[in-house]
Amino acid sequence: MRRAVALAARGLGSTSPNPVVGCVIHDASGHEVGAGWHQRAGGPHAEIHALRQAGVLARGGTAYVTLEPCNHTGRTGPCAQALIDAGVTRVVYAVGDPNPQATGGADTLRAAGVEVVAGPLADEAERGNAAWLTSVRLGRPHVVWKYAATLDGRVAAQDGTSRWISSPESRADVHRLRAESDAVVVGSGTARADDPHLAVRGIEGAVQPLRVVVDTEATAVRPGARVLDDAAPTLIAVAEDAETALPDVVRLPRADRGLSVPALLAALHERGVRSVLLEGGPALAGSFVAAGAVDRIVGYLAPVLLGAGPAALAAAGITTLTEALRLDVTETVRLGPDLRITATVAPKER
């Protein structure tokens, strides 16, 4: 199952609006004879890739799948039936399918006499498929907030300079995060200060994410901005009453600060976006945190001190320590001189 989880991760960034899924098949004697992962939306599911590789050796064997085999016919046929037809006699899956249109695969397998085991490495499989599971359960994209800061929490110096706080190794890792995401979101402050490009670079075969700029007043993104080139698709989110002649604009209701974050996420979800990488500055990050719309945080901490300048997070609706957003640190990794810290937000904290 751990190998299946690793295989599933290869589909990150290219399967939306479908889940990432990995599958490993052992023959009757316990030897691996097939393996696969869901590679793109509309293409064969993980089980089909693995079954094709296994061929007749799948008969009497065991399939290990990160997600309960689907039970419906969409752009592809039901995987539960494909496993039955291949003669697999045991199916082990990590996470049950919460999608009401596709669930029931375990029952179909059991009805055909297949032994079914649920739950091994469920936590690992859940983390790997967090974007799709968030989409199904909450009806919005999964949001990862990424930032780079000094050891004293500054994202820029007092004069506004910020290039480069983090190391080349950290910046390269950000492109990996982009490649695993359906959309990259920044705000008007970042658009004005940095004229960011936001496309993935240095990762062969990456599917370019949708570049989103939250530009409430429609004044930050000007003709000729790098984000408007043809390297990747772009969407500019503006207020309903803003005047703009830019193409690819979505108009959203205003909130107390800027645009409505739930409305933005709903608009992205309608476009098939299941994972968002939030790269905006402190103000936009604060709006997302205040809206309870941050699921995971990836912070790159550089061994640098500034003593002044903007902090990583601006006003987020937290006024006292008892209201502090408590996180679960899931990973710490050295990247060159920097430290990458990954933390998750518990659902009850959102």
Coordinates of C-alpha atoms in Angstrom, one line a residue:
M1 CA 0.0 0.0 0.0
R2 CA 2.9 2.4 0.7
R3 CA 4.1 1.8 -2.9
A4 CA 0.5 2.5 -4.1
V5 CA 0.5 5.8 -2.2
A6 CA 3.8 6.8 -3.8
L7 CA 2.5 5.9 -7.2
A8 CA -0.6 8.0 -6.7
A9 CA 1.5 11.1 -6.0
R10 CA 2.8 10.9 -9.6
G11 CA -0.7 12.1 -10.7
L12 CA -0.6 15.3 -8.6
G13 CA -1.4 18.3 -10.8
S14 CA -2.7 16.4 -13.8
T15 CA -5.8 14.5 -12.8
S16 CA -8.3 17.2 -11.7
P17 CA -11.2 17.1 -11.3
N18 CA -10.5 13.4 -10.6
P19 CA -8.6 12.0 -7.6
V20 CA -5.0 10.8 -7.6
V21 CA -5.0 7.0 -7.1
G22 CA -2.3 4.3 -7.1
C23 CA -2.7 0.6 -7.5
V24 CA -0.4 -2.4 -7.0
I25 CA -1.3 -6.0 -7.9
H26 CA 0.3 -9.1 -6.5
D27 CA -0.2 -12.6 -8.0
A28 CA -1.5 -15.5 -6.0
S29 CA 2.0 -16.2 -4.5
G30 CA 2.4 -12.6 -3.3
H31 CA 4.7 -11.2 -6.0
E32 CA 4.1 -7.9 -7.6
V33 CA 2.9 -8.3 -11.2
G34 CA 1.3 -5.0 -12.0
A35 CA 1.4 -1.3 -10.9
G36 CA -0.2 1.9 -12.1
W37 CA -1.6 5.3 -11.2
H38 CA -4.3 7.6 -12.6
Q39 CA -2.3 9.8 -14.9
R40 CA -4.9 12.2 -16.3
A41 CA -8.6 13.1 -16.2
G42 CA -10.5 11.0 -18.7
G43 CA -7.7 8.4 -19.0
P44 CA -7.6 4.9 -17.5
H45 CA -7.8 4.6 -13.8
A46 CA -5.0 3.3 -11.7
E47 CA -6.5 -0.2 -11.4
I48 CA -6.8 -0.5 -15.2
H49 CA -3.1 0.4 -15.7
A50 CA -2.1 -2.1 -13.1
L51 CA -4.4 -4.9 -14.5
R52 CA -3.1 -4.3 -18.0
Q53 CA 0.4 -4.8 -16.8
A54 CA -0.5 -7.9 -14.7
G55 CA -2.5 -9.6 -17.4
V56 CA -3.5 -13.2 -16.6
L57 CA -1.2 -13.1 -13.5
A58 CA -3.8 -11.0 -11.7
R59 CA -6.2 -14.0 -11.5
G60 CA -6.3 -15.2 -7.9
G61 CA -4.2 -12.3 -6.7
T62 CA -4.6 -9.2 -4.5
A63 CA -5.0 -5.6 -5.5
Y64 CA -3.8 -2.8 -3.2
V65 CA -5.6 0.5 -4.1
T66 CA -5.3 3.9 -2.3
L67 CA -9.0 4.7 -2.9
E68 CA -12.0 2.4 -2.9
P69 CA -12.5 1.1 -6.5
C70 CA -15.1 3.1 -8.3
N71 CA -18.5 1.6 -9.0
H72 CA -19.9 3.8 -11.8
T73 CA -19.4 4.4 -15.5
G74 CA -18.2 7.9 -16.4
R75 CA -15.6 8.6 -19.0
T76 CA -14.2 5.1 -18.1
G77 CA -15.9 2.0 -16.8
P78 CA -16.2 0.8 -13.2
C79 CA -12.9 -0.4 -11.7
A80 CA -14.7 -2.7 -9.2
Q81 CA -16.1 -4.7 -12.2
A82 CA -12.7 -4.7 -14.0
L83 CA -11.1 -6.3 -10.9
I84 CA -13.8 -8.9 -10.8
D85 CA -13.5 -9.7 -14.5
A86 CA -9.7 -10.0 -14.1
G87 CA -10.2 -12.7 -11.4
V88 CA -8.7 -10.8 -8.5
T89 CA -9.8 -12.5 -5.3
R90 CA -8.7 -9.9 -2.7
V91 CA -8.9 -6.1 -2.7
V92 CA -7.2 -3.9 -0.1
Y93 CA -8.0 -0.2 -0.2
A94 CA -6.9 2.6 2.1
V95 CA -9.7 5.2 1.9
G96 CA -13.4 4.8 1.2
D97 CA -14.8 6.8 -1.7
P98 CA -17.0 9.7 -0.3
N99 CA -18.3 10.6 -3.8
P100 CA -22.0 9.5 -3.8
Q101 CA -21.8 8.9 -7.6
A102 CA -18.9 6.5 -7.4
T103 CA -19.1 4.8 -4.0
G104 CA -20.2 1.2 -3.5
G105 CA -17.3 -0.5 -5.2
A106 CA -16.5 -2.5 -2.0
D107 CA -20.1 -3.8 -1.8
T108 CA -19.9 -4.8 -5.5
L109 CA -16.7 -6.7 -4.9
R110 CA -18.0 -8.5 -1.8
A111 CA -21.2 -9.5 -3.7
A112 CA -19.0 -11.1 -6.3
G113 CA -17.1 -13.1 -3.7
V114 CA -14.0 -10.9 -3.5
E115 CA -12.4 -10.5 -0.1
V116 CA -12.3 -6.8 0.8
V117 CA -10.1 -5.1 3.4
A118 CA -10.4 -1.4 4.1
G119 CA -8.2 1.1 6.0
P120 CA -4.5 0.2 5.7
L121 CA -2.4 3.4 5.6
A122 CA -5.6 5.5 5.4
D123 CA -3.9 8.6 6.9
E124 CA -1.1 8.5 4.3
A125 CA -3.5 8.0 1.5
E126 CA -5.8 10.8 2.8
R127 CA -2.9 13.2 2.8
G128 CA -1.9 12.3 -0.7
N129 CA -5.4 12.8 -2.0
A130 CA -6.3 15.8 0.2
A131 CA -7.2 18.1 -2.7
W132 CA -9.9 15.8 -4.2
L133 CA -11.2 14.7 -0.8
T134 CA -11.6 18.4 0.3
S135 CA -13.4 19.1 -2.9
V136 CA -15.9 16.3 -2.3
R137 CA -16.4 16.9 1.4
L138 CA -16.4 20.7 1.5
G139 CA -17.4 21.6 -2.0
R140 CA -14.3 23.9 -2.5
P141 CA -10.7 23.5 -3.5
H142 CA -8.0 22.4 -1.1
V143 CA -5.8 25.4 -0.2
V144 CA -2.1 25.3 0.5
W145 CA -0.7 28.6 1.8
K146 CA 3.0 29.0 0.9
Y147 CA 5.3 31.7 2.1
A148 CA 9.0 32.4 2.5
A149 CA 10.2 34.4 5.6
T150 CA 13.2 35.3 7.7
L151 CA 13.7 33.6 11.0
D152 CA 12.0 36.5 12.7
G153 CA 9.0 36.1 10.4
R154 CA 9.5 38.9 7.9
V155 CA 8.5 38.5 4.2
A156 CA 10.2 41.7 3.1
A157 CA 12.5 44.4 4.5
Q158 CA 11.3 47.7 5.7
D159 CA 11.9 49.3 2.3
G160 CA 9.9 46.5 0.6
T161 CA 12.7 44.5 -0.9
S162 CA 12.2 40.8 -0.7
R163 CA 14.3 39.1 -3.4
W164 CA 15.6 36.8 -2.3
I165 CA 14.9 35.8 1.2
S166 CA 14.8 32.1 0.5
S167 CA 17.5 30.0 -1.2
P168 CA 17.6 28.7 -4.8
E169 CA 16.7 25.3 -3.4
S170 CA 13.6 26.6 -1.7
R171 CA 12.6 28.5 -4.8
A172 CA 13.0 25.4 -6.9
D173 CA 10.8 23.5 -4.5
V174 CA 8.0 26.1 -5.0
H175 CA 7.9 25.2 -8.6
R176 CA 7.2 21.6 -7.5
L177 CA 4.3 22.9 -5.4
R178 CA 3.0 24.8 -8.4
A179 CA 3.3 21.7 -10.6
E180 CA 1.2 19.8 -8.1
S181 CA -1.6 22.5 -8.0
D182 CA -4.5 23.3 -10.3
A183 CA -4.3 27.1 -9.6
V184 CA -1.8 29.6 -8.1
V185 CA -3.3 32.6 -6.4
V186 CA -1.7 36.0 -5.6
G187 CA -3.2 39.4 -4.7
S188 CA -2.9 42.9 -6.0
G189 CA 0.0 43.8 -3.7
T190 CA 2.1 41.0 -5.1
A191 CA 1.1 41.8 -8.6
R192 CA 2.2 45.4 -8.2
A193 CA 5.4 44.8 -6.3
D194 CA 6.8 41.8 -8.2
D195 CA 5.0 41.5 -11.6
P196 CA 5.1 37.7 -11.0
H197 CA 5.0 35.1 -13.8
L198 CA 3.5 32.3 -11.7
A199 CA 4.1 29.6 -14.3
V200 CA 6.0 26.3 -13.5
R201 CA 9.6 26.3 -14.6
G202 CA 12.2 23.6 -14.5
I203 CA 9.8 20.6 -14.2
E204 CA 9.6 18.6 -17.4
G205 CA 6.0 17.6 -18.5
A206 CA 4.3 19.8 -15.8
V207 CA 0.8 20.8 -16.5
Q208 CA 0.7 24.6 -16.0
P209 CA -1.7 25.7 -13.3
L210 CA -4.3 28.4 -13.7
R211 CA -2.7 31.7 -12.7
V212 CA -5.1 33.8 -10.6
V213 CA -4.7 37.4 -9.5
V214 CA -7.1 38.8 -6.9
D215 CA -7.3 42.4 -8.2
T216 CA -10.3 43.9 -6.5
E217 CA -10.3 47.3 -8.0
A218 CA -8.9 46.1 -11.4
T219 CA -5.9 48.4 -11.1
A220 CA -2.9 46.1 -10.4
V221 CA -2.7 44.0 -13.5
R222 CA -1.9 46.2 -16.5
P223 CA -1.5 45.3 -20.2
G224 CA 1.9 43.7 -20.7
A225 CA 2.0 42.1 -17.2
R226 CA 4.0 38.9 -17.2
V227 CA 1.0 37.0 -15.9
L228 CA -0.9 37.8 -19.1
D229 CA 1.5 35.9 -21.4
D230 CA 0.7 32.6 -23.0
A231 CA 2.8 30.4 -20.8
A232 CA -0.2 29.4 -18.8
P233 CA -3.9 30.2 -18.5
T234 CA -4.8 33.3 -16.4
L235 CA -7.9 34.5 -14.5
I236 CA -8.2 38.0 -13.0
A237 CA -10.7 38.2 -10.1
V238 CA -12.2 41.7 -9.7
A239 CA -15.1 43.3 -7.8
E240 CA -18.5 43.2 -9.5
D241 CA -18.5 46.9 -9.9
A242 CA -14.9 47.3 -11.1
E243 CA -14.2 48.7 -14.5
T244 CA -11.7 46.7 -16.7
A245 CA -11.1 45.9 -20.3
L246 CA -8.8 42.9 -19.4
P247 CA -9.8 39.5 -20.8
D248 CA -10.4 36.4 -18.7
V249 CA -12.0 38.2 -15.8
V250 CA -14.3 36.8 -13.1
R251 CA -16.5 39.3 -11.2
L252 CA -17.0 38.5 -7.5
P253 CA -18.8 40.2 -4.6
R254 CA -16.9 42.4 -2.2
A255 CA -16.1 41.4 1.4
D256 CA -15.0 43.5 4.3
R257 CA -11.5 43.3 2.9
G258 CA -11.2 42.8 -0.8
L259 CA -13.2 40.1 -2.4
S260 CA -15.2 37.3 -0.9
V261 CA -12.9 34.3 -0.4
P262 CA -15.7 31.7 -0.5
A263 CA -17.0 33.2 -3.7
L264 CA -13.5 33.1 -5.3
L265 CA -13.1 29.4 -4.3
A266 CA -16.5 28.6 -5.6
A267 CA -15.7 30.2 -8.9
L268 CA -12.5 28.2 -9.1
H269 CA -14.2 25.0 -8.1
E270 CA -16.7 25.5 -10.9
R271 CA -13.8 25.6 -13.3
G272 CA -12.5 22.2 -12.2
V273 CA -9.9 23.6 -9.8
R274 CA -9.4 21.1 -6.9
S275 CA -6.1 22.4 -5.4
V276 CA -5.0 26.0 -4.9
L277 CA -1.5 27.2 -4.0
L278 CA -1.9 30.5 -2.3
E279 CA 1.3 32.6 -2.9
G280 CA -0.2 36.0 -2.1
G281 CA 1.2 38.4 0.5
P282 CA 0.2 38.9 4.1
A283 CA -3.1 40.6 3.4
L284 CA -4.5 38.0 1.1
A285 CA -3.2 35.2 3.4
G286 CA -5.0 36.9 6.3
S287 CA -8.2 37.0 4.3
F288 CA -8.0 33.3 3.6
V289 CA -7.2 32.4 7.2
A290 CA -10.1 34.6 8.4
A291 CA -12.4 32.8 6.1
G292 CA -11.3 29.4 7.4
A293 CA -10.1 28.5 3.9
V294 CA -6.5 27.4 4.6
D295 CA -5.9 23.6 4.8
R296 CA -2.1 23.3 4.7
I297 CA 0.8 25.7 5.3
V298 CA 4.2 25.4 3.7
G299 CA 6.7 27.9 5.2
Y300 CA 10.2 28.3 4.0
L301 CA 12.3 29.8 6.9
A302 CA 15.6 31.4 5.9
P303 CA 18.5 31.9 8.4
V304 CA 18.1 35.7 8.0
L305 CA 17.1 38.5 10.4
L306 CA 15.6 41.8 9.4
G307 CA 14.0 43.2 12.6
A308 CA 11.4 45.2 10.6
G309 CA 9.2 44.8 7.6
P310 CA 5.9 43.1 7.0
A311 CA 5.1 39.8 8.8
A312 CA 4.1 36.7 6.9
L313 CA 0.5 37.0 8.0
A314 CA -1.6 40.2 8.3
A315 CA -4.9 40.6 10.1
A316 CA -6.7 37.3 10.1
G317 CA -9.6 37.9 12.5
I318 CA -7.6 36.7 15.5
T319 CA -7.6 39.2 18.5
T320 CA -6.5 37.1 21.4
L321 CA -4.2 34.1 22.1
T322 CA -7.2 31.9 22.9
E323 CA -8.3 32.3 19.3
A324 CA -4.9 31.4 17.8
L325 CA -5.0 28.9 15.0
R326 CA -3.2 25.8 16.3
L327 CA -1.4 23.7 13.7
D328 CA -0.1 20.2 13.4
V329 CA 3.4 20.2 12.1
T330 CA 3.7 17.2 9.7
E331 CA 7.2 17.6 8.3
T332 CA 10.4 19.6 8.6
V333 CA 13.0 19.4 5.9
R334 CA 16.3 21.2 5.2
L335 CA 16.5 22.8 1.7
G336 CA 20.0 24.3 1.3
P337 CA 20.3 26.7 4.2
D338 CA 16.5 27.0 4.7
L339 CA 14.1 25.0 6.7
R340 CA 10.8 24.0 5.1
I341 CA 8.0 23.5 7.7
T342 CA 4.7 21.8 6.6
A343 CA 1.7 22.0 8.9
T344 CA -2.0 21.2 8.6
V345 CA -5.0 22.9 10.0
A346 CA -7.5 20.6 11.8
P347 CA -11.0 20.8 10.3
K348 CA -12.4 22.0 13.7
E349 CA -9.9 24.9 13.5
R350 CA -11.2 26.2 10.2

